[in-house]
Tab-separated table of C-alpha atoms and ligand atoms in Angstrom:
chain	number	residue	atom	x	y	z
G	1	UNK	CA	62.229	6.290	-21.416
G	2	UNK	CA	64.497	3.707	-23.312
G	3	UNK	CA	62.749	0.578	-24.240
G	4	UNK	CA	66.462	-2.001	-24.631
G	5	UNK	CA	64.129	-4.221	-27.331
G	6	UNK	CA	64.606	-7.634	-26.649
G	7	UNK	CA	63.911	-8.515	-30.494
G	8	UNK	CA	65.199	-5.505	-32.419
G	9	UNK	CA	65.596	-7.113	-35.774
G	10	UNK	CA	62.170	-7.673	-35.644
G	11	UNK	CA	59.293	-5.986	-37.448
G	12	UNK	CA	55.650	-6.730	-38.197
G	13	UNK	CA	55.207	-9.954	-39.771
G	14	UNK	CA	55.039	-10.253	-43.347
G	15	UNK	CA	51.024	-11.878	-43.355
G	16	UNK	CA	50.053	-8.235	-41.770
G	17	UNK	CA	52.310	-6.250	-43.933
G	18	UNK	CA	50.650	-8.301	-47.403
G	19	UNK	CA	47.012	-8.548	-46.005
G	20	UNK	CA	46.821	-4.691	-44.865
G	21	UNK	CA	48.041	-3.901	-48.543
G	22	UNK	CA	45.538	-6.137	-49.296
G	23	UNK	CA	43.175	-4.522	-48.328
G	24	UNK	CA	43.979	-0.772	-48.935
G	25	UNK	CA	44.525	-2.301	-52.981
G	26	UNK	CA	40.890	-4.532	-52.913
G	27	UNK	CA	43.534	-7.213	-53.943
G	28	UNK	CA	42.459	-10.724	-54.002
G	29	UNK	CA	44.383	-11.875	-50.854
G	30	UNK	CA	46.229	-15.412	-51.473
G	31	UNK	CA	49.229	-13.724	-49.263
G	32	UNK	CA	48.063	-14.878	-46.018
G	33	UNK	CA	47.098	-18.609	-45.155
G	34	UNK	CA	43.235	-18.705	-44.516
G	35	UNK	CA	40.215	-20.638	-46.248
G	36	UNK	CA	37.775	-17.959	-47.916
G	37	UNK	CA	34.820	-20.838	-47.657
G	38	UNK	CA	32.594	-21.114	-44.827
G	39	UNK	CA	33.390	-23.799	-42.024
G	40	UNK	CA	30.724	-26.663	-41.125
G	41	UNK	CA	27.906	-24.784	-39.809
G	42	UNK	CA	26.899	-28.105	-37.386
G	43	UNK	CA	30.608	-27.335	-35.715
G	44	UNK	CA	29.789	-23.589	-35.617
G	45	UNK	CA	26.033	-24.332	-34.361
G	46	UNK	CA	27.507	-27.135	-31.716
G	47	UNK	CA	29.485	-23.882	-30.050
G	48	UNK	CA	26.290	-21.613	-29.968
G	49	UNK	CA	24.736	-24.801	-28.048
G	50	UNK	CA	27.641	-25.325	-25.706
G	51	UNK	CA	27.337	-21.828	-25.284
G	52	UNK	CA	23.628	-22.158	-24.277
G	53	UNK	CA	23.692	-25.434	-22.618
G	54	UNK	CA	26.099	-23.158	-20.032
G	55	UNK	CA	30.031	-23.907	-21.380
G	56	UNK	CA	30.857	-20.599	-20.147
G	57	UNK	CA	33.199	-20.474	-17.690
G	58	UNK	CA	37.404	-21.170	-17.306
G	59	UNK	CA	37.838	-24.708	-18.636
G	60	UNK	CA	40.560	-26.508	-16.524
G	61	UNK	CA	44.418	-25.790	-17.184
G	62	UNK	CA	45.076	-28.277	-19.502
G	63	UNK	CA	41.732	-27.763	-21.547
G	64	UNK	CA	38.259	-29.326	-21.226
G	65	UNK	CA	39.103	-33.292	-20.542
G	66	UNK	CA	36.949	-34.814	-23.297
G	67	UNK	CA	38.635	-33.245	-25.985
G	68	UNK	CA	41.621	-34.648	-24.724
G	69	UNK	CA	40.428	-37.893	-24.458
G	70	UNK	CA	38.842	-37.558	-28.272
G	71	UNK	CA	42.527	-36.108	-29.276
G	72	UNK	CA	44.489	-39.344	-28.118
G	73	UNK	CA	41.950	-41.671	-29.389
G	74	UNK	CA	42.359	-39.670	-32.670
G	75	UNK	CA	46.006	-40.093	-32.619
G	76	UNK	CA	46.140	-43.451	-31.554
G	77	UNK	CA	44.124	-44.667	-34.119
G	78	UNK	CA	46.413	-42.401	-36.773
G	79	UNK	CA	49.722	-43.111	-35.942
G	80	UNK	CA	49.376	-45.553	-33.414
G	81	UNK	CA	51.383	-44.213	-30.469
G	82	UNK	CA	48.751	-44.275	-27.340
G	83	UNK	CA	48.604	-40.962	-25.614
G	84	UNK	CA	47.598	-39.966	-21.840
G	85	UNK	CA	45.081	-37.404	-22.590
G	86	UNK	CA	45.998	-36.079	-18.684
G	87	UNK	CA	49.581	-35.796	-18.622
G	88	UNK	CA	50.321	-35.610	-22.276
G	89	UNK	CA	47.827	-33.313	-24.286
G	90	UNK	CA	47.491	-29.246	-23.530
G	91	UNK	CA	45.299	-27.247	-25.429
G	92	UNK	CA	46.117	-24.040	-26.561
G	93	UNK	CA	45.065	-20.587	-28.414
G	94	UNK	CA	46.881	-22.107	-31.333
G	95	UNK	CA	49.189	-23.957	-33.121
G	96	UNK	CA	51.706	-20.581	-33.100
G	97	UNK	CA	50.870	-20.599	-28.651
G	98	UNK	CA	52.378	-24.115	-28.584
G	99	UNK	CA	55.517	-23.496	-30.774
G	100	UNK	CA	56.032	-20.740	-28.483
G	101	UNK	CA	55.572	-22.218	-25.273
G	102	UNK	CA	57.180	-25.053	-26.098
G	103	UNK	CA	60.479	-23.504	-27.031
G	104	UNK	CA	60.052	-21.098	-24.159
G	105	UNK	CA	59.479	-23.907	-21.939
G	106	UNK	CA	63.459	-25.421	-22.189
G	107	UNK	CA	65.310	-23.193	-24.352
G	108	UNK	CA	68.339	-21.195	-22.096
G	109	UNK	CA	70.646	-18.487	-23.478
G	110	UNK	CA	72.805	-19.889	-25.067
G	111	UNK	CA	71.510	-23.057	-26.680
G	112	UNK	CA	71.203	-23.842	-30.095
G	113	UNK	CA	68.082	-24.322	-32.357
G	114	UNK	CA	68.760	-25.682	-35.545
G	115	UNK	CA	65.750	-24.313	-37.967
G	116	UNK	CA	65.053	-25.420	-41.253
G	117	UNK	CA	64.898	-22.187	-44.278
G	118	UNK	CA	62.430	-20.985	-45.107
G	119	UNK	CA	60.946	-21.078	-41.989
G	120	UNK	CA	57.230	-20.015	-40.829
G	121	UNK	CA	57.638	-16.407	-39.704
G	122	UNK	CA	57.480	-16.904	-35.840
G	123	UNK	CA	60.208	-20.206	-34.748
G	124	UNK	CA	63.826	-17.394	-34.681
G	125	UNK	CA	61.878	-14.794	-33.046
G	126	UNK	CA	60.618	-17.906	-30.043
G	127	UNK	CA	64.489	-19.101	-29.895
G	128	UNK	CA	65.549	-15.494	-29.924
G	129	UNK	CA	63.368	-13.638	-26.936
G	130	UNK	CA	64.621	-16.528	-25.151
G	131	UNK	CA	68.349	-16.553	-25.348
G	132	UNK	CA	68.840	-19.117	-27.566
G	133	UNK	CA	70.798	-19.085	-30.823
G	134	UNK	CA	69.075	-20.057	-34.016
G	135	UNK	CA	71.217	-22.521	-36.074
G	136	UNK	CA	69.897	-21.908	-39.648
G	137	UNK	CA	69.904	-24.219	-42.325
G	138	UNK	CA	68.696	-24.078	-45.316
G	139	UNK	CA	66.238	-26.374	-47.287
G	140	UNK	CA	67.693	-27.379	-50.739
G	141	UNK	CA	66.281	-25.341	-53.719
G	142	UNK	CA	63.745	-26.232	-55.888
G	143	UNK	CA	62.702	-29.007	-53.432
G	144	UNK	CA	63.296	-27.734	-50.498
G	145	UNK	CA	64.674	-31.007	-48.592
G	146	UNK	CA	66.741	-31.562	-46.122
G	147	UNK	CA	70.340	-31.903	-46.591
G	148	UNK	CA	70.932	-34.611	-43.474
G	149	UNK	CA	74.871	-34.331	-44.113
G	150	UNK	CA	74.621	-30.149	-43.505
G	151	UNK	CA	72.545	-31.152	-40.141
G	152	UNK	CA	74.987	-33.474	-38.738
G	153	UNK	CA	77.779	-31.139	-39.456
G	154	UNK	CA	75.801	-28.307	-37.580
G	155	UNK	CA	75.226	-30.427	-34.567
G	156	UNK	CA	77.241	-28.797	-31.392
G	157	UNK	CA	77.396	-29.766	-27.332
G	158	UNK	CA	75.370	-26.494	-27.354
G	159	UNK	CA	72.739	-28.117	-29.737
G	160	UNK	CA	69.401	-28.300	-27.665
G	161	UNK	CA	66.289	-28.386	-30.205
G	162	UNK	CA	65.611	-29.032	-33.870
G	163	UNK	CA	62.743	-27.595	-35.151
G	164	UNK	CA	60.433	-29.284	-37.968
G	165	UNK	CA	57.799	-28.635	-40.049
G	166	UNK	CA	55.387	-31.120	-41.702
G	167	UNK	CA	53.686	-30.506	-44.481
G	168	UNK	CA	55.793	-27.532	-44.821
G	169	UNK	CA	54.736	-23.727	-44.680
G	170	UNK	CA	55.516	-22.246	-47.076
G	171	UNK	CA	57.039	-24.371	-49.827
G	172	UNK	CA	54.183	-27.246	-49.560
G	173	UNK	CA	57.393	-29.643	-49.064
G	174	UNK	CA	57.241	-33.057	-46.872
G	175	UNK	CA	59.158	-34.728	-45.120
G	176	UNK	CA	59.483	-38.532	-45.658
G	177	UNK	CA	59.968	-41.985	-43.786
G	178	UNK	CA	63.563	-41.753	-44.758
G	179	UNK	CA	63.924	-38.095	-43.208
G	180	UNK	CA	62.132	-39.252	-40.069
G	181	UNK	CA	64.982	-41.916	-39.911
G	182	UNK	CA	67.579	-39.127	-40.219
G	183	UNK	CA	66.287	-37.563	-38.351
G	184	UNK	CA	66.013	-40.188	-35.689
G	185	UNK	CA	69.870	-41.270	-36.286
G	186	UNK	CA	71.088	-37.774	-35.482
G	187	UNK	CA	69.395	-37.196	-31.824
G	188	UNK	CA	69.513	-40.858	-30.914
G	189	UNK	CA	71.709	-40.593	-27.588
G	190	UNK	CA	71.663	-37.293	-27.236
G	191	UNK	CA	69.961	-34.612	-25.233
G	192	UNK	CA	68.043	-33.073	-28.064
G	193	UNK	CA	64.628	-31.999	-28.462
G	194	UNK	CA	62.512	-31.646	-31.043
G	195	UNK	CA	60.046	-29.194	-31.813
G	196	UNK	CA	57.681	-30.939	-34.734
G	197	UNK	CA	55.062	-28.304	-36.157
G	198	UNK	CA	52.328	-30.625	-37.362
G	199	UNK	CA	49.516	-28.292	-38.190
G	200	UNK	CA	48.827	-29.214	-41.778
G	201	UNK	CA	48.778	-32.643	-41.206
G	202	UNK	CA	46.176	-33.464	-42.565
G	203	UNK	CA	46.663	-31.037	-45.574
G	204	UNK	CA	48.804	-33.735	-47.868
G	205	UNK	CA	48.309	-34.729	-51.080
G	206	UNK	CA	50.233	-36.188	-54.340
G	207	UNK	CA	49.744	-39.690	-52.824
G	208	UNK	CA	51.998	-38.373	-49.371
G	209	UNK	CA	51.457	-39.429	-46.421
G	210	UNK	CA	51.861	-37.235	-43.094
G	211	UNK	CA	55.300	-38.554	-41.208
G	212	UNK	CA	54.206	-37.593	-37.929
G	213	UNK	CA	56.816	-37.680	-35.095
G	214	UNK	CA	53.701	-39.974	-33.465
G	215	UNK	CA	53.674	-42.581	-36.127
G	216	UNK	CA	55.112	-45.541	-34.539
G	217	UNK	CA	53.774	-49.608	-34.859
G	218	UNK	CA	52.636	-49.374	-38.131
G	219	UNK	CA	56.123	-48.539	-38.966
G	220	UNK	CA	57.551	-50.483	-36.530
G	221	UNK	CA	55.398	-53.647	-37.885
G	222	UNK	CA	56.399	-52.693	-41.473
G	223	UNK	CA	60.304	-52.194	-41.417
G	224	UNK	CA	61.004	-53.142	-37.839
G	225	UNK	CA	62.338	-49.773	-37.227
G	226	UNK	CA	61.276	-48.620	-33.730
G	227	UNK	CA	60.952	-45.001	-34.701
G	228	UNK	CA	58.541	-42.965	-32.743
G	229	UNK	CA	59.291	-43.659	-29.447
G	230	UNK	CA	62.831	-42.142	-30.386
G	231	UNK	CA	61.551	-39.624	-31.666
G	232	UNK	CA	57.964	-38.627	-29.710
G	233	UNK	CA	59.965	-38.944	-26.319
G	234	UNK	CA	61.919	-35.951	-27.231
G	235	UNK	CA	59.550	-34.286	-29.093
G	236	UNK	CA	56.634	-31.204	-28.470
G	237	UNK	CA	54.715	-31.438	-31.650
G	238	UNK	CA	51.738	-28.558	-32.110
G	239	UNK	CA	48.635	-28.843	-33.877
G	240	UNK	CA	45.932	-26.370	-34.704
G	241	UNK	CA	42.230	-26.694	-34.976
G	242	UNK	CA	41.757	-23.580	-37.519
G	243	UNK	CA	43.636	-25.450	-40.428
G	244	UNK	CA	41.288	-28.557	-40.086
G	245	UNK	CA	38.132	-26.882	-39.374
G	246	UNK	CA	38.596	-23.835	-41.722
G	247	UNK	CA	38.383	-21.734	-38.966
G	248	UNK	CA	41.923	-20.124	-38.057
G	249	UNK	CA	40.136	-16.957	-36.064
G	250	UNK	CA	39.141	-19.792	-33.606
G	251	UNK	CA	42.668	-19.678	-32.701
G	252	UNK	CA	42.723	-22.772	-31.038
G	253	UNK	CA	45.186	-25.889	-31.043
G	254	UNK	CA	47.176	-28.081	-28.906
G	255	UNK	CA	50.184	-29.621	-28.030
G	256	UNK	CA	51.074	-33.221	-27.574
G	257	UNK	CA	54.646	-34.203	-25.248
G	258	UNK	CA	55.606	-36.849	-22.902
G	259	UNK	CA	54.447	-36.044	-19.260
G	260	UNK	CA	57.757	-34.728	-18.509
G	261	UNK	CA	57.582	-32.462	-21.219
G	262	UNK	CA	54.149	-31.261	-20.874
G	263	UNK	CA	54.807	-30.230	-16.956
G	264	UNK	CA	57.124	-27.996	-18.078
G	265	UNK	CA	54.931	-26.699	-21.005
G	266	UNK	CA	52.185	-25.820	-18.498
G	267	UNK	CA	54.416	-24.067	-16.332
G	268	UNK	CA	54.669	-21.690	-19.082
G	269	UNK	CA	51.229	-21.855	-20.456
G	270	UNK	CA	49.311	-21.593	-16.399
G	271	UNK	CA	50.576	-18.359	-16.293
G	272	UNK	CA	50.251	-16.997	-19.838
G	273	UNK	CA	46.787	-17.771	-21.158
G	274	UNK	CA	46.222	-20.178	-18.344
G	275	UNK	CA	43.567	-21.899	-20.375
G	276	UNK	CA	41.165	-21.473	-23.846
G	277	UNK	CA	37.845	-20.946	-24.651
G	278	UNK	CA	35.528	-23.236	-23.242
G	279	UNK	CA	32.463	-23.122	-25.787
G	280	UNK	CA	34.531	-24.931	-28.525
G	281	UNK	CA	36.232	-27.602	-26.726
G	282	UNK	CA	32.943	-28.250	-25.627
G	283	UNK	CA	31.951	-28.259	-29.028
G	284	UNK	CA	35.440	-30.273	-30.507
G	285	UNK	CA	35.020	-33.192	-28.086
G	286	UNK	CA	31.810	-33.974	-29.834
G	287	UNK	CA	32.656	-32.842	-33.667
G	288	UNK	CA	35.821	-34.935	-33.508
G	289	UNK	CA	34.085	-37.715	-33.475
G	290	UNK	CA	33.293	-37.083	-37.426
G	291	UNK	CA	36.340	-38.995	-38.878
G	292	UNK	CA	35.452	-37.948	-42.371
G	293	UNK	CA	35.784	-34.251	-41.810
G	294	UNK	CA	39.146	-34.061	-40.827
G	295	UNK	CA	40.417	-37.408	-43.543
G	296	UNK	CA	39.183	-35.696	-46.822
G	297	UNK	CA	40.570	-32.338	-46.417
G	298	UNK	CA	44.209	-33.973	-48.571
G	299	UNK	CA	41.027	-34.669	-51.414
G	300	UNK	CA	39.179	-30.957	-50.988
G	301	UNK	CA	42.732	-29.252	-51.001
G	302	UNK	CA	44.618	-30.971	-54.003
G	303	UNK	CA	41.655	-30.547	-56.062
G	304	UNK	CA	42.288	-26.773	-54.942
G	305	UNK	CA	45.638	-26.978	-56.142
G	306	UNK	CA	44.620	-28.804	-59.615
G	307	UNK	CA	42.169	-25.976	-60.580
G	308	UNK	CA	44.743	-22.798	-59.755
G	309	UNK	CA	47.665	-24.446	-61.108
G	310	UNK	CA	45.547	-25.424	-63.804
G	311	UNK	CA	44.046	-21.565	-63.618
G	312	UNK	CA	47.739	-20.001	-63.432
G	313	UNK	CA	49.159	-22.251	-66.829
G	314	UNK	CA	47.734	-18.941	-68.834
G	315	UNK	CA	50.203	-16.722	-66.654
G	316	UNK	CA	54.209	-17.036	-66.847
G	317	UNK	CA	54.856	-17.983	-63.632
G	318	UNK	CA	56.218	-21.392	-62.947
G	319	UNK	CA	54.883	-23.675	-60.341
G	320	UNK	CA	57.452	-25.922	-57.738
G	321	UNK	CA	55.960	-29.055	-56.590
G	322	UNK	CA	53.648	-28.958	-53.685
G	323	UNK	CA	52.214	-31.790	-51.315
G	324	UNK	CA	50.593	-30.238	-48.694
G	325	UNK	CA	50.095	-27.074	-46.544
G	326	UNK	CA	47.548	-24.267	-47.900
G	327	UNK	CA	50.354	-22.677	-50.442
G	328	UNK	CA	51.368	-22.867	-54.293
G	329	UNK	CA	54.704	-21.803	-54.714
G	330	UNK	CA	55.628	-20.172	-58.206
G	331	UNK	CA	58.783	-19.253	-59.680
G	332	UNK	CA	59.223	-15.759	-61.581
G	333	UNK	CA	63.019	-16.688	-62.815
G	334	UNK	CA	63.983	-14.664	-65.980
G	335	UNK	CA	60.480	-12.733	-65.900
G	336	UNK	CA	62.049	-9.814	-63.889
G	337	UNK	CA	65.071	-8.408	-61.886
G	338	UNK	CA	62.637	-6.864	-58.892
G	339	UNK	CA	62.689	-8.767	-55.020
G	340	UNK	CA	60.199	-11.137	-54.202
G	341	UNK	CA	58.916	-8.330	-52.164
G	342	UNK	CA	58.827	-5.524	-54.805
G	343	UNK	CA	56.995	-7.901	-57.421
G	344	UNK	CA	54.437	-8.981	-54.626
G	345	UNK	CA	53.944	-5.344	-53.681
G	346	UNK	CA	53.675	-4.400	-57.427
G	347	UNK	CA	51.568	-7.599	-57.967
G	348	UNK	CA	49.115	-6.633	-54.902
G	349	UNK	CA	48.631	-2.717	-56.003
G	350	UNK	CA	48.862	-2.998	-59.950
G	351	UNK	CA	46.670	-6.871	-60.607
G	352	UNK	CA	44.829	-6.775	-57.585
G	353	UNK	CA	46.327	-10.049	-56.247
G	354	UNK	CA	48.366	-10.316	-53.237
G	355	UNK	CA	51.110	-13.138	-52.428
G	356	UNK	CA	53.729	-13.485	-50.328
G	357	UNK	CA	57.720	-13.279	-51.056
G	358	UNK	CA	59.199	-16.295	-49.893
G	359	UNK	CA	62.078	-14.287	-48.890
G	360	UNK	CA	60.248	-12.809	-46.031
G	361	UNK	CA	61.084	-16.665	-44.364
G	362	UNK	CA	64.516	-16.160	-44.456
G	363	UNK	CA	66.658	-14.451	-42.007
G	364	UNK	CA	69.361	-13.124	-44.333
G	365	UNK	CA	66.176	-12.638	-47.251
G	366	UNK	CA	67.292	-14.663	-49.825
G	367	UNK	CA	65.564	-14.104	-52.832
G	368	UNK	CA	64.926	-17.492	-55.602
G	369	UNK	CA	62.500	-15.327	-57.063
G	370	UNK	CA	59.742	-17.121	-55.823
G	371	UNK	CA	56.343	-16.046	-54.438
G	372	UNK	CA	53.905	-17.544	-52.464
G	373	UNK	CA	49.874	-18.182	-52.762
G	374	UNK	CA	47.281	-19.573	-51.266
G	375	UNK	CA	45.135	-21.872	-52.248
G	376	UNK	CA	42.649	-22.229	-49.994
G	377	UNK	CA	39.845	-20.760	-51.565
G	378	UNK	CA	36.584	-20.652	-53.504
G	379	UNK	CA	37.195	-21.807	-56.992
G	380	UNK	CA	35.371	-18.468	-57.961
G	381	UNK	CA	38.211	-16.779	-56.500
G	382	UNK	CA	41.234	-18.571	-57.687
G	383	UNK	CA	39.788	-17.986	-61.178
G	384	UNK	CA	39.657	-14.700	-60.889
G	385	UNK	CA	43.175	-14.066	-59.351
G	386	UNK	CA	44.267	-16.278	-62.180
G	387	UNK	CA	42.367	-14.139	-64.733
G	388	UNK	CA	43.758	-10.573	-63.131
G	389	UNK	CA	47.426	-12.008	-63.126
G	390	UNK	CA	46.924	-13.301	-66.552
G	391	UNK	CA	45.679	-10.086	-68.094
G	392	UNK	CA	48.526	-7.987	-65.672
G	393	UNK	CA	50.974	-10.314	-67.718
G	394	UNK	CA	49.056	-10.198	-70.852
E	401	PMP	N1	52.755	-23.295	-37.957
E	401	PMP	C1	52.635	-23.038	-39.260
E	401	PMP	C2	53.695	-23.508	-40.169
E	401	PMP	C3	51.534	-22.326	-39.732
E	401	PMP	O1	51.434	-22.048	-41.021
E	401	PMP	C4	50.549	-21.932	-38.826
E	401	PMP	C5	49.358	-21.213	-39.351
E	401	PMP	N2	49.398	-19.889	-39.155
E	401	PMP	C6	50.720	-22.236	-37.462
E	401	PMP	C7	51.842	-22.928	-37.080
E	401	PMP	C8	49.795	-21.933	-36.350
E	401	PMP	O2	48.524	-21.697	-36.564
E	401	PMP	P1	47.573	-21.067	-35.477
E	401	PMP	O3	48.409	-20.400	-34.440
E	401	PMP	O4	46.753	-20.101	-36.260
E	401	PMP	O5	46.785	-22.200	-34.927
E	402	LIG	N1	49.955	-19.328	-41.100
E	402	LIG	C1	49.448	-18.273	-41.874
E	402	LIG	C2	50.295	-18.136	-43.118
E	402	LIG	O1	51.360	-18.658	-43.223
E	402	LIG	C3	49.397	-16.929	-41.224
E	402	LIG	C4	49.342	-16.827	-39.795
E	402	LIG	C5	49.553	-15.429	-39.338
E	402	LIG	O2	49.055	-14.494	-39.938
E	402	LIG	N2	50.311	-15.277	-38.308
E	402	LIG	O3	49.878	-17.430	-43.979
């Protein structure tokens, strides 16, 4: 039997690759992006008691209605934009499920995806298996902006979806009001969708605050610039429960789109998970409720960043600004000739810390010499990454 792969350029992803090695090495694993703390035990504890009170059985198609409603009260009173938690909010087995369906949902062969690089792991291989043509461009370096001129340059009759990403995995880069205005000058009047990956929003820090494609009167009050609604009613923009709850095994998130829109999503979702796990939407609708949980995560994870950066300064790696997102990225410039890939190996099975090359989020790999690490963890264990790479160095 021939199997005619539909994604042959494709291997296993990079977070497998680093956390297997990980593993085999008993490396300290700040490759792939997951808290090493415990989540809130009352969110953990409301699950086991939506699991007793009977929460145990298919929740409807869209997910359990509550947490709907609790979602689009959340994001009105965020950004503002009112939401109709019926025909506008689908919940999914994570933010990665709703990228997915999303593009799968209007993407034909033939169209063209412009995607920002580096780009998380998963958006070429979604525009890929279905037809469509990735349009890559890449994020300026050190900062890793976006060059507005090189998008409007790259925009085609074939162009059909932009794809963004908010804080930004895995450079820690955001995007600002001014981009959002860019942003909303190139697809004004035209047929284009965009695909806004919102899952660290609220993972910012360094005085940021999260442009999300939903924001709308309190910008429109400020600067009289009627931005949102040009922007949300083109836009599927994905969200994921693990990142705010530490708790990314839940594997749960959801996806926010104009009615339009979201029909079309569920036509793809109905008949691929058709819907999630009941027990913790149960659970969600009621945790939601505790504002504080989700608006001091920006505090928990800068002061995160402050003590590794502060932790690496004994090590010669250089840091590049970061503002949100999980990840610290460092520079190795002029310490060695190897790939971002063959110091991260060497790194992983020779200090006992794992990373991951930045490289690995480009299609063409280029290499700035630049790795990346997570920070999401015990102080206890930056420290004593820090300490290995610092002695590894010497
Ligand atoms: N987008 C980005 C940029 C991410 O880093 C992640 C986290 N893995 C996701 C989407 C989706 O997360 P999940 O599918 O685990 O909810
Ligand atoms: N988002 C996580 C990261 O960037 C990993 C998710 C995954 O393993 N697919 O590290």
């Amino acid at each position: 039997m021939q199997i005619n792969s539909r994604l042959p350029n494709v291997g296993t992803t990079i977070f497998t690759v680093m956390s297997a090695l990980a593993t085999e090495y008993k490396a300290i694993n700040l490759g792939q992006g997951f808290p090493d703390y415990p989540m809130d035990e009352a969110l953990s504890e409301a699950v086991a008691k939506a699991m007793r009170d009977g929460h145990n059985q298919y929740a409807p198609m869209p997910g359990h209605l509550p947490l709907r409603e609790a979602i689009a009260s959340k994001v009105k009173k965020l950004y503002g934009t009112p939401i109709d938690p019926v025909n506008e909010i689908t919940i999914t087995p994570g933010g990665t499920y709703a990228i997915y369906s999303a593009v799968t949902a209007v993407i034909r062969p033939g169209d063209e995806v412009i995607v920002f690089e580096p780009a998380y792991d998963s958006y070429i291989p979604n525009v890929e298996i279905n037809g469509g043509i990735p349009i890559r461009i890449r994020l300026t370096y050190p900062d890793y902006s976006i060059d507005w001129n090189k998008v409007k340059e790259s925009i085609t009759p074939r162009t059909r979806m932009i794809m963004i990403n908010t804080p930004h995995n895995p450079t820690g880069s955001v995007l600002s009001h001014e981009d959002m205005l860019q942003l909303q000058e190139v697809v004004k009047d035209t047929n284009i969708i965009i695909v806004s990956d919102e899952v660290y929003e609220h993972l910012i820090f360094g005085g940021k605050q999260h442009q999300s494609v939903l924001r709308y009167p309190e910008l429109f009050k400020r600067s009289f610039v009627s931005f949102s609604p040009e922007l949300f009613k083109r836009s599927f923009v994905s969200f994921s429960f693990g990142k705010v709850y530490n708790c990314t095994g839940w594997k749960l998130g959801y996806s926010i789109s104009p009615a339009a829109f979201t029909s079309e999503f569920r036509k793809v979702h109905q008949f691929n998970c058709f819907s999630c796990h009941t027990p913790m939407q149960v659970a969600l609708a009621g945790f939601l409720q505790h504002e504080d949980a989700y608006l001091n995560l920006g505090t928990i994870l800068e002061k995160k960043q402050q003590f590794f950066k502060a932790m690496m300064e004994t090590t010669p790696l250089k840091p590049l600004p970061t503002f949100g997102s999980y990840f610290q990225l460092y520079s190795y410039q002029g310490l060695t000739d190897e790939t971002e890939a063959e110091l991260a190996i060497r790194l992983t099975k020779e200090a006992g810390v794992a990373s991951i090359p930045v490289s690995a989020f480009y299609a063409d790999g280029t290499d700035n010499k630049v790795l990346r690490f997570c920070f999401a963890k015990k102080e206890d264990t930056l420290a004593e990454a820090a300490n290995r790479l610092a002695r590894y160095f010497g």
